[in-house]
Tab-separated table of C-alpha atoms in Angstrom:
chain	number	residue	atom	x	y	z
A	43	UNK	CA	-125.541	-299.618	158.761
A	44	UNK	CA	-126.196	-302.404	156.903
A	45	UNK	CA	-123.780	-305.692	156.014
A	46	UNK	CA	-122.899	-304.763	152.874
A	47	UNK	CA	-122.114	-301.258	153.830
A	48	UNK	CA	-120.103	-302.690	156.518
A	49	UNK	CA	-118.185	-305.243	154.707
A	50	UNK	CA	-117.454	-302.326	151.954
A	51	UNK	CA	-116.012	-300.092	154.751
A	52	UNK	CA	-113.849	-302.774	155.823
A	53	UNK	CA	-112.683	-303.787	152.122
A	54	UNK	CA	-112.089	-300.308	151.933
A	55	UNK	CA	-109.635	-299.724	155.105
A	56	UNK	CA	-107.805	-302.905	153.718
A	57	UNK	CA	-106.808	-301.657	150.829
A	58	UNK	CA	-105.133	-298.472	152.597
A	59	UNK	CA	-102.619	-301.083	154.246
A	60	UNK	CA	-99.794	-302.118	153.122
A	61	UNK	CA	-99.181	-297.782	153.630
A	62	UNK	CA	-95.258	-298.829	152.942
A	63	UNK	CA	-93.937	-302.657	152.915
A	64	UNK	CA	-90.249	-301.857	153.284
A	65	UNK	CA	-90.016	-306.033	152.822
A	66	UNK	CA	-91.255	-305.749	149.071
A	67	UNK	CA	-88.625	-303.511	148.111
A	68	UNK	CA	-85.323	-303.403	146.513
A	69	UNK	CA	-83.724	-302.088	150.001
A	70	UNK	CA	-80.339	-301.969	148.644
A	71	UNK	CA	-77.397	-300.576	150.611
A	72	UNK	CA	-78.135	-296.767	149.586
A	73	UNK	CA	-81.881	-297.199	150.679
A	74	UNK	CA	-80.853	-298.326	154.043
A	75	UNK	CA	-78.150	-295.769	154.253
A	76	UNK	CA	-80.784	-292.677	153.410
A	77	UNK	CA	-83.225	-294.323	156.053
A	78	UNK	CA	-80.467	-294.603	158.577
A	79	UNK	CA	-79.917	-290.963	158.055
A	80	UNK	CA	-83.907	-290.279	158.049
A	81	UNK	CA	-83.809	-291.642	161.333
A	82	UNK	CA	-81.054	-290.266	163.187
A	83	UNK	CA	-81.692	-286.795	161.949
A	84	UNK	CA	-85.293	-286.896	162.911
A	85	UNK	CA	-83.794	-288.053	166.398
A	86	UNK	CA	-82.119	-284.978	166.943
A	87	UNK	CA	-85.558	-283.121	166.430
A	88	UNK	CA	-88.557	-285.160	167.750
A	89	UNK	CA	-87.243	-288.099	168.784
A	90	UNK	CA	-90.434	-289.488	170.626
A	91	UNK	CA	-92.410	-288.665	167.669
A	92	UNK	CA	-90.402	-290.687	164.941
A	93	UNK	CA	-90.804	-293.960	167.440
A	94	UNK	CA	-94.175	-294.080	167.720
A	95	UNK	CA	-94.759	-293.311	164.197
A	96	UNK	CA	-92.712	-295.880	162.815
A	97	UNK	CA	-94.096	-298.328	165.832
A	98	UNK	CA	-97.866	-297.047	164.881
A	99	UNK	CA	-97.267	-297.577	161.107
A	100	UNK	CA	-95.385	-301.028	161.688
A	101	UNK	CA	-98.528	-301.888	163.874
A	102	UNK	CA	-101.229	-300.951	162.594
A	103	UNK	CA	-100.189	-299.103	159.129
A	104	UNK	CA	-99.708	-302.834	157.020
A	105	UNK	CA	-95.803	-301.323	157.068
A	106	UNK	CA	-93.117	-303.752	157.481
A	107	UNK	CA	-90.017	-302.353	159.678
A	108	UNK	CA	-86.450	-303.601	158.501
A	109	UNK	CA	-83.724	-304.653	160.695
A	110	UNK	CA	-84.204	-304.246	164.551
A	111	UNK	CA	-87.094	-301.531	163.915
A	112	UNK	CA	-89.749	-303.870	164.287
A	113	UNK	CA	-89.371	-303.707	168.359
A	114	UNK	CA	-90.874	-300.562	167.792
A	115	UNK	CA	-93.865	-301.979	167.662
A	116	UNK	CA	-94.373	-303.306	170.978
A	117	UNK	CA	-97.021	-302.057	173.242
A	118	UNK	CA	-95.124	-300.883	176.066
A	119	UNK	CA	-93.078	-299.143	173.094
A	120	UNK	CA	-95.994	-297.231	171.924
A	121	UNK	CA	-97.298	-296.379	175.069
A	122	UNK	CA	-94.351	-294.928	176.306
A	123	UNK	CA	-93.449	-293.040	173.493
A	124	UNK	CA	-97.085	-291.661	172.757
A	125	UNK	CA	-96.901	-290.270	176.714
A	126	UNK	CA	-93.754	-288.602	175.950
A	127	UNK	CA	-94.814	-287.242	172.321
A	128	UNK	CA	-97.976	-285.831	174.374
A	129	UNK	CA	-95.331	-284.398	176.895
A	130	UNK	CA	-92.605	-283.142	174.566
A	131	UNK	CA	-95.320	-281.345	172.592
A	132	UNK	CA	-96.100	-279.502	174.994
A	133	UNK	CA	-92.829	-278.540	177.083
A	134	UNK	CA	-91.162	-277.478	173.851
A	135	UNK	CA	-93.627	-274.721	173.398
A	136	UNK	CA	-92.885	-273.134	177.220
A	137	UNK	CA	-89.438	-270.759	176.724
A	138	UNK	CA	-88.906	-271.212	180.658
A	139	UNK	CA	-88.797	-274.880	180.227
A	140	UNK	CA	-88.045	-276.102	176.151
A	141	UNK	CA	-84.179	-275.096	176.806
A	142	UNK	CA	-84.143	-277.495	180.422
A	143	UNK	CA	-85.528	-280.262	177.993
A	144	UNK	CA	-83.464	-279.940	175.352
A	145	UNK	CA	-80.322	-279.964	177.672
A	146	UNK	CA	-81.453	-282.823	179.346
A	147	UNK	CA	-82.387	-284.514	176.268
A	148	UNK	CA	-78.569	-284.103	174.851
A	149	UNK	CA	-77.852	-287.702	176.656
A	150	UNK	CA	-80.872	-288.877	174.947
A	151	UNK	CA	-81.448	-287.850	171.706
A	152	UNK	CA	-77.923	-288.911	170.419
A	153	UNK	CA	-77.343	-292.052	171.914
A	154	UNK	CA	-81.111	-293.151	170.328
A	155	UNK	CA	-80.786	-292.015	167.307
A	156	UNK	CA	-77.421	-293.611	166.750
A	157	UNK	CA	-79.743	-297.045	167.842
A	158	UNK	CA	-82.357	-296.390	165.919
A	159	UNK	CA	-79.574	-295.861	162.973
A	160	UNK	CA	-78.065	-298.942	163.934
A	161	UNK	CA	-81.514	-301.054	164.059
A	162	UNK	CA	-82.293	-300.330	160.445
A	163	UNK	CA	-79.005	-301.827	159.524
A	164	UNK	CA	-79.820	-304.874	161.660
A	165	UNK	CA	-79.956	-307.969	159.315
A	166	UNK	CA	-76.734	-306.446	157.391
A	167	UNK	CA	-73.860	-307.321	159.831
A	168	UNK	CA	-71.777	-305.631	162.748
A	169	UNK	CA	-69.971	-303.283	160.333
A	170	UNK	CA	-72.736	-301.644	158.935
A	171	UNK	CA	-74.669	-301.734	162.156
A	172	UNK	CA	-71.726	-299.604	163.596
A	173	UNK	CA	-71.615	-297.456	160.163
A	174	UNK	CA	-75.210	-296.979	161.178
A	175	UNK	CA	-74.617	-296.107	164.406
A	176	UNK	CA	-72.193	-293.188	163.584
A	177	UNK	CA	-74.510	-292.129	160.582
A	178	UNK	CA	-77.291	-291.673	162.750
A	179	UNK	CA	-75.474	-290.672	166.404
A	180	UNK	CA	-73.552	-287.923	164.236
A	181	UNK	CA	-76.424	-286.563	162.135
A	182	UNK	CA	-78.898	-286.841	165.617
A	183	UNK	CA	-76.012	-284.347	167.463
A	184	UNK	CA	-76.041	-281.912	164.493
A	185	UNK	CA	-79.471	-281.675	165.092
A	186	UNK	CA	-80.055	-281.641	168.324
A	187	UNK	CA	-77.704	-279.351	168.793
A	188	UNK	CA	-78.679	-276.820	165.975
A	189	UNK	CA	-82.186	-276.969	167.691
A	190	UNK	CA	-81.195	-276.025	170.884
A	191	UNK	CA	-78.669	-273.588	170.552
A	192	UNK	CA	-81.280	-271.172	167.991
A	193	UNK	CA	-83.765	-272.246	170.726
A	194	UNK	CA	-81.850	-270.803	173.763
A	195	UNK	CA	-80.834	-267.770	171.623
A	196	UNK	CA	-84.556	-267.018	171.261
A	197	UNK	CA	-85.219	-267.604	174.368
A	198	UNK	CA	-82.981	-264.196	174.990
A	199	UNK	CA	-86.107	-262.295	173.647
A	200	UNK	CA	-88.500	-261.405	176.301
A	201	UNK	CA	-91.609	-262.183	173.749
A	202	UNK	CA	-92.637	-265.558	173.654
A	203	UNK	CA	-94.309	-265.638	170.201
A	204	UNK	CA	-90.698	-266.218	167.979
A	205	UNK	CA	-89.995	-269.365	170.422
A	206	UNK	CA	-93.590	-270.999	169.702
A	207	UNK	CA	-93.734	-270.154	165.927
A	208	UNK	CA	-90.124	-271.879	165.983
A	209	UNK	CA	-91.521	-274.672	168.016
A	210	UNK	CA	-94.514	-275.316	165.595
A	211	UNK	CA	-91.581	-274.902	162.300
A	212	UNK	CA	-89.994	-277.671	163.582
A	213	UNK	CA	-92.966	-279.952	164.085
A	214	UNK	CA	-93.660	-278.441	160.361
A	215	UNK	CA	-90.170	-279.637	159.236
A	216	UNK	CA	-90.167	-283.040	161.235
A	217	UNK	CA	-93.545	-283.790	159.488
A	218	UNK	CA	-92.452	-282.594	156.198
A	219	UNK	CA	-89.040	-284.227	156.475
A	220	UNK	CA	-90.773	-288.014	157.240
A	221	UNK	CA	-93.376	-287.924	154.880
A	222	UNK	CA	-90.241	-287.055	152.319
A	223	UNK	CA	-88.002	-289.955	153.322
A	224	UNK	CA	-90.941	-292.482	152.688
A	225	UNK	CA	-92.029	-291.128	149.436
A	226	UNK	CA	-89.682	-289.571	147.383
A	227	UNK	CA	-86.155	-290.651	149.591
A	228	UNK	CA	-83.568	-289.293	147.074
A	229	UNK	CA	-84.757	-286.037	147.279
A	230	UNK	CA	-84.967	-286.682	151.230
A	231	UNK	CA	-81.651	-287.546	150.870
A	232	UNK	CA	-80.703	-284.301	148.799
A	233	UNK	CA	-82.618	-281.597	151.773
A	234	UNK	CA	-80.906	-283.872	154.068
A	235	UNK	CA	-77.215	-282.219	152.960
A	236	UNK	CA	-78.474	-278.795	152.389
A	237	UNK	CA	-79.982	-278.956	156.068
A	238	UNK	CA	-76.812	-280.434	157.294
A	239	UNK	CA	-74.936	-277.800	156.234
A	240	UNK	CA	-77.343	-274.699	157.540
A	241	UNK	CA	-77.087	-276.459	160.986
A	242	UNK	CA	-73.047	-276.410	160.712
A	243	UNK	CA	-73.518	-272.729	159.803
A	244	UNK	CA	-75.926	-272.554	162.196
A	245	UNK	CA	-73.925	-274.260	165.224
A	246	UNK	CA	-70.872	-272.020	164.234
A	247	UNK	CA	-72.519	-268.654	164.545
A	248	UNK	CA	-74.088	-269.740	167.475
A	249	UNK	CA	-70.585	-270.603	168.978
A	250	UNK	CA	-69.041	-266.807	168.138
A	251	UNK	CA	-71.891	-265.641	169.654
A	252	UNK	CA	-72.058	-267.481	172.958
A	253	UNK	CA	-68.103	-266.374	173.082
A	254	UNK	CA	-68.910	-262.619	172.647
A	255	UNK	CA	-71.204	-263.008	175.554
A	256	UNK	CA	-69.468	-264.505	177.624
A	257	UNK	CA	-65.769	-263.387	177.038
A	258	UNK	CA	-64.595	-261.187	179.956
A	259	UNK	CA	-64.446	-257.673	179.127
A	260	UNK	CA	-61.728	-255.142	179.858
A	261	UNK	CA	-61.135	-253.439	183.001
A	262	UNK	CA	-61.059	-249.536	182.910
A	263	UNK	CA	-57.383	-248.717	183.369
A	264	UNK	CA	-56.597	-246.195	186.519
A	265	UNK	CA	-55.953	-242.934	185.868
């Protein structure tokens, strides 16, 4: 490889980057608000996934992270959340163990995504940053909790296929779901209340059915 084919390769990889400069745009208060709600609903679904991307693209991706994001992009930030992406991938796939993780991950999930919320409204003031908060901590428990509740019900069935082809739908989602909010946000913002409202559905049946379970049944009367 010569110079020139060298220096063209690198001309080239420059003008990939800046893949999103959120500090050239009109971030107005209803961009921030439909990125605080990106963020704490993709918390409630891959959590360890959204931080390393948005650390890897505010890194290395030219992409400039608004409010408190940009800690994101620390090393130890990446590192850690890579390791757990590598071991969430996995464990979500395993019937005997997804359900452990996700109940575990209730006390973690929420609380981070109602941060991460909060972090994007970090240059705005402490009233939005708590706005933020409960944007992102409330859409992050829908979620969360939409996930594992049709995850444990799956679980019921002694197959394992229907709890890995749901696992690999919601890496499908989480992927489609990001690469909406960054390019076309409004209509991010538009799946985001339709999805909303499946999960309440969703949550709800789940609910009546854990009750039916559950509820004590009769005892035979003596004869």
């Amino acid at each position: 490889m010569n110079m020139d084919t060298l220096a063209e390769w690198f001309a080239g990889l420059g003008s990939l980057t800046p893949l999103l400069d959120w500090s050239g745009l009109p971030l107005d208060l209803a961009s921030l608000a439909v990125l605080a709600a990106g963020v704490g609903w993709a918390s409630g679904l891959r959590l360890y996934a959204l931080v390393f991307v948005l650390g890897a693209l505010g890194r290395w991706g030219g992409v400039h992270l608004p409010g408190g994001l940009e800690a994101l992009t620390n090393p130890w930030v990446l590192g850690l959340s890579g390791l757990m992406l590598f071991t969430e991938f996995f464990a979500d796939k395993l019937p005997w163990l997804d359900s452990l993780w996700d109940s575990l991950h209730t006390f973690i999930r929420i609380p981070a995504g109602a941060a991460l919320a909060a972090g994007v409204m970090g240059d705005q003031g402490a009233g939005l940053q708590l706005a933020g908060a409960l944007l992102g901590g409330s859409l992050a428990a829908s979620t969360h909790f939409a996930k594992a509740g049709a995850r444990a019900a799956l679980n019921t069935s002694p197959e394992p296929v229907s709890n890995l082809l749901a696992s690999f739908g919601e890496d499908g989602i989480f992927i489609g779901g990001l690469w909406l909010m960054f390019n076309h946000p409004l209509w991010f913002a538009f799946g985001l209340v339709v999805f909303v409202l499946c999960a309440i559905v969703l949550i709800v049946l789940l609910w009546r059915f854990l009750k039916r379970i559950f509820r004590p049944r009769p005892r035979p009367t003596a004869v």
